[in-house]
Coordinates of C-alpha atoms and ligand atoms in Angstrom, one line a residue:
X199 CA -24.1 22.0 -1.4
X200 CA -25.8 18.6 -2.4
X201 CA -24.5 15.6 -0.2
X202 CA -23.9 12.3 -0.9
X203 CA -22.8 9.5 2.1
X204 CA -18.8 10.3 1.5
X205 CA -16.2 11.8 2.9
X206 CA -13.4 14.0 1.0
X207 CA -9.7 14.0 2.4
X208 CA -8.0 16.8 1.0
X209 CA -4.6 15.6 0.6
X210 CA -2.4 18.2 1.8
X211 CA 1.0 16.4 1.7
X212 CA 1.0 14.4 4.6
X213 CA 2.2 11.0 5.3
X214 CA -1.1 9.9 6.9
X215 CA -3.7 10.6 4.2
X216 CA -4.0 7.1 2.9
X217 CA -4.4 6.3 6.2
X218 CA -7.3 8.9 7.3
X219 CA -9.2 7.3 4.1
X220 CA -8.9 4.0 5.4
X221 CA -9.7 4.8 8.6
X222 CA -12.9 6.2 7.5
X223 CA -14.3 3.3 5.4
X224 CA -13.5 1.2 8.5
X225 CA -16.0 3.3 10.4
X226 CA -18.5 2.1 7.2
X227 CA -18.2 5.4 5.0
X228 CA -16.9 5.6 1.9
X229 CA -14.0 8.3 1.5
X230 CA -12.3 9.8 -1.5
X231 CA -8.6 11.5 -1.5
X232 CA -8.5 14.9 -4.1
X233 CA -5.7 17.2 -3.8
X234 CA -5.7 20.2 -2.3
X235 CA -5.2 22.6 -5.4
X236 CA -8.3 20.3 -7.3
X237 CA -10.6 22.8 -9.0
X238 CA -13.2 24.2 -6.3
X239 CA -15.7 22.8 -9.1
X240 CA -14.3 19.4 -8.5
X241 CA -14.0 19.8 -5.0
X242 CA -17.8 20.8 -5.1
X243 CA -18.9 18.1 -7.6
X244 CA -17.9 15.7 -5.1
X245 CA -20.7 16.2 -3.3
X246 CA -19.3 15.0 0.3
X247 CA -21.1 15.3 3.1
X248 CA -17.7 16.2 5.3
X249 CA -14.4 17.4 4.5
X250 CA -11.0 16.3 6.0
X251 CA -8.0 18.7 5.6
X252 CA -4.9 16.5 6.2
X253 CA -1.9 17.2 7.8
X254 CA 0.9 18.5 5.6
X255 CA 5.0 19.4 5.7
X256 CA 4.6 23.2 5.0
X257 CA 3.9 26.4 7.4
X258 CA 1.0 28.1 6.9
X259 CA 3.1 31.2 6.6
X260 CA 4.7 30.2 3.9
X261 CA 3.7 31.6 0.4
X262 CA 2.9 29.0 -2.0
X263 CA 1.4 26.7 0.9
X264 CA -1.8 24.4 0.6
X265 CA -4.6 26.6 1.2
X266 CA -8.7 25.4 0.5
X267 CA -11.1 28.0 -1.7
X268 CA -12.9 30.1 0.6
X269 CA -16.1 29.1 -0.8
X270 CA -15.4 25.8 0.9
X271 CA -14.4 26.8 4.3
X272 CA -17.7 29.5 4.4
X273 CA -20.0 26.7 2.8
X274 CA -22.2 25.1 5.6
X275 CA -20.0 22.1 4.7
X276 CA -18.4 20.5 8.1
X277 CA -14.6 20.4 8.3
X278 CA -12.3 18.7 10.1
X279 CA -8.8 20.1 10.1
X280 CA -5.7 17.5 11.4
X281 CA -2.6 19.3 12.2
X282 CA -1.6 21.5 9.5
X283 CA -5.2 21.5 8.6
X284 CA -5.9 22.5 12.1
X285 CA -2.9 25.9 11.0
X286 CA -5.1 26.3 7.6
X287 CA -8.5 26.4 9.2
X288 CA -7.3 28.9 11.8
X289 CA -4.8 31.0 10.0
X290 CA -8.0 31.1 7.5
X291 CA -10.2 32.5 9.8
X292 CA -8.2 35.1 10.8
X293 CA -6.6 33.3 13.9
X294 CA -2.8 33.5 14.4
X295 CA -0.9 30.6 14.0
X296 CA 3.1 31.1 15.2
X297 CA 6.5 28.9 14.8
X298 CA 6.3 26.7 18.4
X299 CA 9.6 27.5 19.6
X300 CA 10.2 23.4 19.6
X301 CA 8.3 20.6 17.3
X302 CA 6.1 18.3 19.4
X303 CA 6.6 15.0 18.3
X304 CA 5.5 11.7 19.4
X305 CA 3.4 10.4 22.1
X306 CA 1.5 13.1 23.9
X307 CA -1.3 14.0 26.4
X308 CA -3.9 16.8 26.2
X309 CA -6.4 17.5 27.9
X310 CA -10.0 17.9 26.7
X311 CA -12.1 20.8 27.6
X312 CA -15.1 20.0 25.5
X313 CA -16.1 20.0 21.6
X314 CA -18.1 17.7 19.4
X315 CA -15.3 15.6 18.6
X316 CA -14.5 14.4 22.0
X317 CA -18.3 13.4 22.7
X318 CA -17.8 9.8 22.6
X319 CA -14.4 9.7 24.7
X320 CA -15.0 9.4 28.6
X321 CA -12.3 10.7 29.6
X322 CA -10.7 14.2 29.7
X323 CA -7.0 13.1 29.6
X324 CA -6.3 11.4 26.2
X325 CA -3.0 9.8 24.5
X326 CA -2.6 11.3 21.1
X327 CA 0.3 11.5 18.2
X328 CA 1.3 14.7 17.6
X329 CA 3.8 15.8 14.6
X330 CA 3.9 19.6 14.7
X331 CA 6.2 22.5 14.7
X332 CA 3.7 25.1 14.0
X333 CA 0.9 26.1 16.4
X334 CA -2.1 28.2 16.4
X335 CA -1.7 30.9 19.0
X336 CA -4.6 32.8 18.7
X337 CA -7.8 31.4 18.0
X338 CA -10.2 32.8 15.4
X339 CA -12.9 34.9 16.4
X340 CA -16.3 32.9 16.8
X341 CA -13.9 29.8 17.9
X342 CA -13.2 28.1 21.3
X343 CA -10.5 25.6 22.8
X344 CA -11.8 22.3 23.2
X345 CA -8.3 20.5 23.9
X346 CA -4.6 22.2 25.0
X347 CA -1.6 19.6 25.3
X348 CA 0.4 19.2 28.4
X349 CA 3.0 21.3 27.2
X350 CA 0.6 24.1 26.8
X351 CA -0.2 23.8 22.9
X352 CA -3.9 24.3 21.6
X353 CA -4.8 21.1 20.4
X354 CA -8.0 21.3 19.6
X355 CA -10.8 24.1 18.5
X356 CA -14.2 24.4 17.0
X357 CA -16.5 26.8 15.6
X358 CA -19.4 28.4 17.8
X359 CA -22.0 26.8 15.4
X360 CA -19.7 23.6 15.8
X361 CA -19.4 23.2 11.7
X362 CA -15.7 23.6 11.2
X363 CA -13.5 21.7 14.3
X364 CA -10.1 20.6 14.4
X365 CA -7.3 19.1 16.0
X366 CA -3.5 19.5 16.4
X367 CA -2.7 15.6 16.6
X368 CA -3.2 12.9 14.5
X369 CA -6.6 10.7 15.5
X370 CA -5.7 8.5 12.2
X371 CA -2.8 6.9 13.8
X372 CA -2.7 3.8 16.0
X373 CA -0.8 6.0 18.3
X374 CA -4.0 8.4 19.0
X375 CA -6.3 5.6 20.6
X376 CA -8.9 7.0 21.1
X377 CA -8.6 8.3 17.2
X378 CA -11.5 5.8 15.9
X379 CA -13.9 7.5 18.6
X380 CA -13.2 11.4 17.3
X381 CA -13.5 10.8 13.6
X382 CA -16.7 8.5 14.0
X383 CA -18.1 12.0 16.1
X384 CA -16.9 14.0 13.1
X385 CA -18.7 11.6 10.5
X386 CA -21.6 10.4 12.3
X387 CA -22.5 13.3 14.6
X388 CA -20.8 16.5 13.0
X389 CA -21.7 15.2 9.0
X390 CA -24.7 13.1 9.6
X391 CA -23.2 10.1 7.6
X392 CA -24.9 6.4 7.7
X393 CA -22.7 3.6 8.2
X394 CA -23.5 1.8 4.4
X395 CA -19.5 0.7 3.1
X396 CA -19.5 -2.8 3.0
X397 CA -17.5 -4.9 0.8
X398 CA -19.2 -8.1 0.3
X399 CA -21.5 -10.0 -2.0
X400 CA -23.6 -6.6 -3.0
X401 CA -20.1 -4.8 -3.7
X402 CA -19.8 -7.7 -6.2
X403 CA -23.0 -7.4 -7.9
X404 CA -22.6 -4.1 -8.4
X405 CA -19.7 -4.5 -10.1
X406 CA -19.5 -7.6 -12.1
X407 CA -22.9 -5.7 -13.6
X408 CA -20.8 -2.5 -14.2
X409 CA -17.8 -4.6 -15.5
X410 CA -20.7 -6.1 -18.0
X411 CA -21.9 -2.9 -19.2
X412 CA -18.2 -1.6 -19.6
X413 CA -17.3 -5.0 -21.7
X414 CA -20.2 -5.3 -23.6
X415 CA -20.0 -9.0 -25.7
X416 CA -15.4 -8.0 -26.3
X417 CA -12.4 -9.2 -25.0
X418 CA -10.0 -8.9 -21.8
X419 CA -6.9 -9.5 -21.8
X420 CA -4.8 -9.6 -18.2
X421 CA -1.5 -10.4 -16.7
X422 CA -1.4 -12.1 -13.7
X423 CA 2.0 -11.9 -11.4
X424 CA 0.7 -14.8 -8.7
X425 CA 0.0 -11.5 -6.9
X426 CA -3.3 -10.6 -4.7
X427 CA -4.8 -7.3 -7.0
X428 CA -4.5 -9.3 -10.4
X429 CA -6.0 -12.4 -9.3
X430 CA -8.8 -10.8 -7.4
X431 CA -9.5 -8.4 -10.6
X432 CA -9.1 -11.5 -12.8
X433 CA -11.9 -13.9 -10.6
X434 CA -14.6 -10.8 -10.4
X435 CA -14.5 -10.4 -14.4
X436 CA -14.3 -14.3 -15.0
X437 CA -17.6 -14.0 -13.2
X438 CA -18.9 -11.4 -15.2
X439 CA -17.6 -12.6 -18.6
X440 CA -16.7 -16.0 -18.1
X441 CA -14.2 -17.3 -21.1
X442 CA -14.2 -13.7 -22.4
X443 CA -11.7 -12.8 -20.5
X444 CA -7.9 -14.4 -21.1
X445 CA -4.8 -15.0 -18.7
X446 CA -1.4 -14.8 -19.7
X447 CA 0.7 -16.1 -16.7
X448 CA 4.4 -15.2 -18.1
X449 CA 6.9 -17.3 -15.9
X450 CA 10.5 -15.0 -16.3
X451 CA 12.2 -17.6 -14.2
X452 CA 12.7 -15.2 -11.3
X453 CA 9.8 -17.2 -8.9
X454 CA 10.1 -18.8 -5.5
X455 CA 10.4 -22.5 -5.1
X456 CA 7.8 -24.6 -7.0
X457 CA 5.6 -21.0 -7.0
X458 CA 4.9 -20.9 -11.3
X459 CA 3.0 -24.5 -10.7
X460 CA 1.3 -23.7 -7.2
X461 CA -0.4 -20.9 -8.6
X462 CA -1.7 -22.2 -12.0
X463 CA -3.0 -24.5 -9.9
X464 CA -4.9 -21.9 -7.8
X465 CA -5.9 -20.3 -10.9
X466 CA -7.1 -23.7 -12.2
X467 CA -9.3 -23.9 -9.5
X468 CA -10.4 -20.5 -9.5
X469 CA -12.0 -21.3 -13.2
X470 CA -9.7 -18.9 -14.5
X471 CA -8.9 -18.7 -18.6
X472 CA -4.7 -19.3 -18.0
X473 CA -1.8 -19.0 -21.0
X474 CA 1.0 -20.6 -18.9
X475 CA 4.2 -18.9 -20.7
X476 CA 7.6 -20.5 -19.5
X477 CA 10.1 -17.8 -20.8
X478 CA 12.3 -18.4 -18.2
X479 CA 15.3 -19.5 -20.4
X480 CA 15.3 -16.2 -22.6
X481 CA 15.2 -14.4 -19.7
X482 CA 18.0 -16.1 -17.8
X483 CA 19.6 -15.4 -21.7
X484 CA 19.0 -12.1 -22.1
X485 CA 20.4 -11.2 -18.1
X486 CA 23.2 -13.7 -18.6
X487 CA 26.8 -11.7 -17.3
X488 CA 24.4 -8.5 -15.9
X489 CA 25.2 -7.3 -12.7
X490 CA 24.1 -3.7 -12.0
X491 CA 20.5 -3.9 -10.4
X492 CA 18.8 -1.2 -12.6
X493 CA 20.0 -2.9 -16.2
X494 CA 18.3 -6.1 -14.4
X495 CA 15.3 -4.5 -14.0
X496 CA 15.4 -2.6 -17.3
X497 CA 15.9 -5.8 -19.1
X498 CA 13.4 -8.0 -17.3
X499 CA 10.7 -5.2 -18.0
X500 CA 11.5 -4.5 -21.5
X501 CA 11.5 -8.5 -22.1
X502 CA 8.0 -8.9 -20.1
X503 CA 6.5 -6.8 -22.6
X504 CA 7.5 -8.2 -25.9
X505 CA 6.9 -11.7 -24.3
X506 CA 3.1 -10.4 -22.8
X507 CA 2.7 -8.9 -26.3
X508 CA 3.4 -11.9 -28.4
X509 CA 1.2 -14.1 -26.4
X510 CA -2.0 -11.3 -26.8
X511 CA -1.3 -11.5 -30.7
X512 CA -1.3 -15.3 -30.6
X513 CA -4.7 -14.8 -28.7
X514 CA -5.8 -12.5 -31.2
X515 CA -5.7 -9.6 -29.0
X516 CA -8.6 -7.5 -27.5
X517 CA -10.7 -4.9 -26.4
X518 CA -10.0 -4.0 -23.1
X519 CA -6.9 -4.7 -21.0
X520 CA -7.5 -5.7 -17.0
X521 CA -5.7 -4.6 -14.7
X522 CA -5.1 -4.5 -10.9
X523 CA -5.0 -1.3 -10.0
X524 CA -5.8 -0.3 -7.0
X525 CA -6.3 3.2 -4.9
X526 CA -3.7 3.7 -3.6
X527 CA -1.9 3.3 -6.9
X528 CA -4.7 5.9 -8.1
X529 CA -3.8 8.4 -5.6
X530 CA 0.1 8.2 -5.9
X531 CA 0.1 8.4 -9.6
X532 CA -2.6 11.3 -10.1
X533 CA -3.4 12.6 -6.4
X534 CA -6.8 10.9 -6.7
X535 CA -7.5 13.4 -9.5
X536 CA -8.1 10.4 -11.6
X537 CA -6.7 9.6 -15.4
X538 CA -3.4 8.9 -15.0
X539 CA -2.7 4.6 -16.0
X540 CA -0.7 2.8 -13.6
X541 CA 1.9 1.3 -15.1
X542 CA 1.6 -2.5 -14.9
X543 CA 3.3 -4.1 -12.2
X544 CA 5.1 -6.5 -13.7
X545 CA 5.5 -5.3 -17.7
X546 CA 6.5 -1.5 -16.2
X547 CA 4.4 0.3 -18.8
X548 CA 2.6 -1.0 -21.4
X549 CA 3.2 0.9 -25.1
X550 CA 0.8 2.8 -26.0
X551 CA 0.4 1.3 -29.5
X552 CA -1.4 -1.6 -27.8
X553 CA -4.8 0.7 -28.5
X554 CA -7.0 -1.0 -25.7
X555 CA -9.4 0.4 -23.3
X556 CA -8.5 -0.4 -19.4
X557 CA -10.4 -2.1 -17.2
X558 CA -9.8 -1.8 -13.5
X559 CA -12.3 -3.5 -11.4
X560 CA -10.5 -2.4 -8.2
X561 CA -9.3 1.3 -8.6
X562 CA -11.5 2.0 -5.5
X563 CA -10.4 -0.1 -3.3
X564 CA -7.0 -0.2 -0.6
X565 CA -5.6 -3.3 -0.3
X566 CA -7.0 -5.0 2.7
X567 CA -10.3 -4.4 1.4
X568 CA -9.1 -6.2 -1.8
X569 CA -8.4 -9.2 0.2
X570 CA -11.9 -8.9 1.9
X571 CA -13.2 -8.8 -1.5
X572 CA -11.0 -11.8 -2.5
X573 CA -12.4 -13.8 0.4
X574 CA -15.8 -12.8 -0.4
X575 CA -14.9 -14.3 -4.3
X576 CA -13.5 -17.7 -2.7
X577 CA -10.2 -17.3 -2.8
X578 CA -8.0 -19.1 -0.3
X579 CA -7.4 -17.6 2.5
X580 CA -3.1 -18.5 2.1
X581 CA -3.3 -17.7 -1.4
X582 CA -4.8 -13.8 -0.3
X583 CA -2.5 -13.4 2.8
X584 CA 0.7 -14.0 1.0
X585 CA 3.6 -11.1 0.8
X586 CA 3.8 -9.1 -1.6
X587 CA 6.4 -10.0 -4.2
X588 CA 8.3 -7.9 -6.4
X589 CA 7.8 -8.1 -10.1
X590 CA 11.3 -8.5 -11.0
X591 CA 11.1 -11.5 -8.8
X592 CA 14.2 -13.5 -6.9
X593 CA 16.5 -11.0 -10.0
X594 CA 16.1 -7.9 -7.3
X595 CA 17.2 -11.2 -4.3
X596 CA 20.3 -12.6 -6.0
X597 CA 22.8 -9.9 -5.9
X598 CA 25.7 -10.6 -8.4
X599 CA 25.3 -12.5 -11.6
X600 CA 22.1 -14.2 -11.9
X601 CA 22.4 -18.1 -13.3
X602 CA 19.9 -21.3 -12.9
X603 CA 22.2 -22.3 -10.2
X604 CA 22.2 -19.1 -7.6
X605 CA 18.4 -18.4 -8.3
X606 CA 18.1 -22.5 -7.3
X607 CA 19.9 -22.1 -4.5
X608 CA 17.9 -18.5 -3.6
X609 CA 15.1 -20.5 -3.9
X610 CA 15.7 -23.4 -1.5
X611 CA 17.4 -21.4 1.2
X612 CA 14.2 -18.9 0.7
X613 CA 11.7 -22.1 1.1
X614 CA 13.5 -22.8 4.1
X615 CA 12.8 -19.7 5.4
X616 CA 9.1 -19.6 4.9
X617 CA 8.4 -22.6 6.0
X618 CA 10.4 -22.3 9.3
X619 CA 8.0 -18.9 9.8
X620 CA 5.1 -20.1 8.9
X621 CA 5.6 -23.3 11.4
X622 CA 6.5 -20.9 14.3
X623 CA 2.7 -18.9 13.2
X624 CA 4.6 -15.5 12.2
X625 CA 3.8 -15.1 8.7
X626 CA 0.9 -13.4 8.9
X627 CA 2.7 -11.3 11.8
X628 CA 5.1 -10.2 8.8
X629 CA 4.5 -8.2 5.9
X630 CA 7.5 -10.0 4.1
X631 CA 9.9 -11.7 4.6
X632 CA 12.8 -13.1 1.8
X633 CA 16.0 -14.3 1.7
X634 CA 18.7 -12.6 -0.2
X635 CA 21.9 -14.4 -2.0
X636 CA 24.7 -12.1 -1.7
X637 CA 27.8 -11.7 -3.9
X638 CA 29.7 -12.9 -1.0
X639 CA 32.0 -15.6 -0.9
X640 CA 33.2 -16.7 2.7
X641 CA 35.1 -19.4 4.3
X642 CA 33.6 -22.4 6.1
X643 CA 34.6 -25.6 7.8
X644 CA 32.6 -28.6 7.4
X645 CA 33.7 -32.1 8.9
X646 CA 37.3 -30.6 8.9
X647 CA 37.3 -29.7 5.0
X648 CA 37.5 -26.1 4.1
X649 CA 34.4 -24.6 2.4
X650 CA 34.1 -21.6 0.3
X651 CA 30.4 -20.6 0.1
X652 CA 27.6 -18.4 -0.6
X653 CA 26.2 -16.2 1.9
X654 CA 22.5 -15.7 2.4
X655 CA 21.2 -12.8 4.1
X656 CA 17.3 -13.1 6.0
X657 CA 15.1 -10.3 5.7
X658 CA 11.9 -10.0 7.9
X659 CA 10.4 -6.9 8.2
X660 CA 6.9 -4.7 9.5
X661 CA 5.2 -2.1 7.5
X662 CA 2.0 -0.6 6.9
X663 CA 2.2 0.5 3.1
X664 CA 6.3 -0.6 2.6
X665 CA 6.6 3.2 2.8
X666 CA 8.9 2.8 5.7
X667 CA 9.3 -0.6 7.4
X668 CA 10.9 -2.1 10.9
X669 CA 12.4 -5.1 11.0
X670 CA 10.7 -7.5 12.5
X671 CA 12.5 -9.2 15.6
X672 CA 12.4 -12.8 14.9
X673 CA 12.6 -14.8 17.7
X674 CA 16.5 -16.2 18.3
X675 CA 15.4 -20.3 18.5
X676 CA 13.7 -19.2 15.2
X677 CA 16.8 -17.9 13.7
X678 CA 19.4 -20.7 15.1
X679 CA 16.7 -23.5 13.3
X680 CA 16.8 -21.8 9.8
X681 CA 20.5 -21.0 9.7
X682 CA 21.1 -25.0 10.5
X683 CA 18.5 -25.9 8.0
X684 CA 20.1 -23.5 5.5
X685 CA 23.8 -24.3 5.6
X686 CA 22.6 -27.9 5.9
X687 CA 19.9 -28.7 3.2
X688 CA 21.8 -26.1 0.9
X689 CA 25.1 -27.4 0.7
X690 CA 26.7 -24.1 -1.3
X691 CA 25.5 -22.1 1.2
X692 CA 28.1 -21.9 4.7
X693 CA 26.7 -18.3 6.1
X694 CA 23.6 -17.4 7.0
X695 CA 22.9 -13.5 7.9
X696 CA 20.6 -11.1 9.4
X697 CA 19.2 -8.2 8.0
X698 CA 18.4 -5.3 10.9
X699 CA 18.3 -2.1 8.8
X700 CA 14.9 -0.4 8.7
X701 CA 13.2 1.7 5.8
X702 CA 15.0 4.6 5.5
X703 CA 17.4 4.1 5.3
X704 CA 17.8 0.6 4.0
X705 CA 15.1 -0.2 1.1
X706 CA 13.0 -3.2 1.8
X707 CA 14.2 -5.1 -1.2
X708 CA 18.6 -5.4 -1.7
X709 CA 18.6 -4.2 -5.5
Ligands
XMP1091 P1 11.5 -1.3 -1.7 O1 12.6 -2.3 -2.0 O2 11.5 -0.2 -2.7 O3 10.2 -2.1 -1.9 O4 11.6 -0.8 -0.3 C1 8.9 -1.6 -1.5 C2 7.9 -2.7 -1.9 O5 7.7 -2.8 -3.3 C3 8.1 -4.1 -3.7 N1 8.8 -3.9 -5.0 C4 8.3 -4.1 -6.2 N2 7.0 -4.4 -6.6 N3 7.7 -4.3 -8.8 C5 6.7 -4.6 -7.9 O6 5.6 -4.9 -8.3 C6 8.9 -3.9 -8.6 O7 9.8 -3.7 -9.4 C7 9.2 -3.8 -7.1 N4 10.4 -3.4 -6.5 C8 10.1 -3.5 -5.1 C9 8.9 -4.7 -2.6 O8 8.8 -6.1 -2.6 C10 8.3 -4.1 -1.4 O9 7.1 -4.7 -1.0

């Protein structure tokens, strides 16, 4: 097979495939998700000069589990099979691969017996992640052990000819750490790949050039949210097309404290081409009385679109519409097998009457090397590292009917709470962190007078992809300042609470 300087994960349902791509283009190589039941002609036009299996939820034995085209696992292509690629790459060569009588899960130790992979880790006693109930009992023939875990699992193997190698734990996860070491052995040593994936100003070139070519003399039209992955696709095609391209900002009334006028100032100085649209009154209108959190959200996204598609009439509309897609939103809608539109963030699917081309600068890319890219651009640094927010805005934060007045007072006891975190140097320690007004009523006592107020719950939590998060443990002093702040500054508000449910089974946002 021809080769080019990439890796391919073959997504075979795990949790940690995103992951194993990223990890990968940390090392410097570029890496590409397909999954697993891709046409072998796909898999082969690829060209990669490795191939990861993932991990994956099924057993081998079952029926209609993920398996990989022969042709693929004879080529001379390397592999590298984690976990339940590990069960496929042995069960596939003939090897024997059994229930465990118990699953293995969490922190374990094995120990190493040799191997390619392991050539870069001095010692024979590793730390790994493991997540498996099956296990390979019998090895294929032409295959040795080259790591067993402590409680007497095969944990790692590899072919005579050391081509095809794999292990039973996880060497993407934090949890494995000596992970970064075995995969750089598999792509460096094992595939022969060059360290060359580097987002900076030649990532740029290249593509304000290919955004040229695709654009050639029409016009873009984008939405921007305030978010990172529209302003970052929006300032790469300003500097391909300049005044070509037009911004329609929509403000639905659902933003943070003084947020519509910090960022069209951001966007002012970014040189970008901005329609400010304040439609916050026929929002606030048209969710006047609404309760129920999905008619919110149905409403908000059904009004975003008429409003966004007035506004791209009054421009006289155009030829291609940008938008901030990024890879992972590739891979979740289409598993990487390309062609399937994102639907906007913010508008929730644009009709398909609109008849324009898409133009996604930054369908390649996972988000933290979108901010890299956005630094690289000149964005500000607090601008790139905010949270993310959702596109329903403060409407999925103010449980109960939404009026002027709750989303004002949202908004102040939710400024409160920022700026307390930022002062204290957490907020870039958090992934996000909000404050929820709940349709609580309580009783209070201020200066002897009997209050009945609003409640507002504080959310702070870690995540990786807001897959699953933790809540973050904020420190008590922290806590004690912005509840006095709160029920101070914010005189409706008399109880301040604390949100310590995780994801699952709590969802990150309340609605
Ligand atoms: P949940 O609440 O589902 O949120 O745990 C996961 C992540 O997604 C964000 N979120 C949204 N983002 N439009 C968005 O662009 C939305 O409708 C939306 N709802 C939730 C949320 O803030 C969190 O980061």
């Amino acid at each position: 097979m021809a080769k080019k300087n990439k890796i391919l994960i073959i997504d075979c349902g795990s949790q940690y495939t995103q992951l194993i791509a990223r990890r990968v283009r940390e090392l410097g190589v570029y890496s590409e998700i397909l999954f697993w039941d891709t046409p072998m002609e796909k898999l082969i036009a690829a060209e990669p000069a490795g191939i990861i299996l993932s991990g994956g939820p099924r057993s081998v034995l079952d029926k209609d589990a993920p398996t990989l085209p022969t042709e693929i696992l004879r080529s001379d292509m390397p592999i590298l099979g984690i976990c339940y690629g590990m069960q496929l790459i042995a069960h596939s060569f003939g090897g024997k691969v059994k229930r465990g009588e118990y699953a293995e899960y969490g922190h374990a130790k094995v120990n190493v017996s040799g191997g390619r992979l392991f050539a870069h880790c001095d010692e024979k006693k590793l730390d790994v992640w493991m997540s498996h109930w099956d296990e390979v009992k019998e090895l294929p023939v032409g295959f040795k052990e080259t790591a067993r875990s402590e409680s007497g699992a095969l944990a790692g193997i590899e072919s005579s000819d050391g081509r095809v190698t794999a292990l039973q734990f996880h060497p993407e996860v934090a949890h494995t750490p000596k992970g970064q070491e075995i995969l750089s052995a598999f792509i460096f040593d094992i595939c022969g790949c060059k360290a060359d994936w580097q987002l900076g100003s030649e990532w740029i070139d290249r593509e304000i050039q290919a955004i040229r070519e695709k654009v050639k003399g029409g016009r873009v039209i984008c939405g921007l949210s305030g978010g990172v992955d529209s302003t970052v696709s929006a300032v790469i095609t300003q500097r391909a097309i300049g005044d070509d391209l037009h911004c329609i900002f929509v403000d639905h009334g659902m933003l943070r404290k003084n947020e519509a006028k910090e960022v069209m100032e951001t966007y002012k100085s970014l040189n970008l081409n901005v329609h400010h649209v304040d439609a916050s009154d026929r929002f606030l209108k048209a969710l006047a009385g609404v309760t129920e959190p999905e008619r919110k959200r149905k409403i908000i996204g059904e009004l975003f679109i008429r409003v966004f598609e007035e506004e791209a009439r009054k421009l006289g509309g155009a030829d291609l519409l940008l938008q901030g897609t990024i890879y992972p939103d590739v891979v979740e809608s289409g598993h990487g097998g390309g062609g399937v539109i994102k639907s906007h963030h913010n508008v929730g699917g644009l009709p398909e009457d609109m008849k324009m081309g898409l133009l996604e600068p930054l369908r390649d890319l996972f988000k933290d090397e979108v901010r890299k890219i956005g630094h690289a651009l000149g964005i500000a640094s607090h601008f790139i590292g905010r949270h993310p927010f959702p596109g329903p805005g403060l409407a999925v934060r103010c449980l109960g009917e939404l009026t002027k007045e709750r989303l004002d007072i949202l908004r102040e006891a939710d400024a409160i709470f920022i700026e307390e975190i930022r002062k204290a140097g957490l907020y870039d320690d958090i992934w996000q962190a909000f404050c929820a007004l709940l349709p609580v009523r309580s009783v209070g006592v201020v200066g002897d007078v009997r209050t009945y107020g609003e409640t507002v719950a504080l959310r702070a939590i870690s995540s990786l992809d807001a897959m699953t998060a933790e809540w973050f443990r904020l420190p008590y002093d922290l806590l004690d300042t912005v509840a006095r702040r709160i029920c101070n500054e914010v005189p409706q508000i008399n109880r301040v609470v604390l949100d310590v449910t995780s994801k699952p089974p709590a969802t990150i946002e309340w609605e």
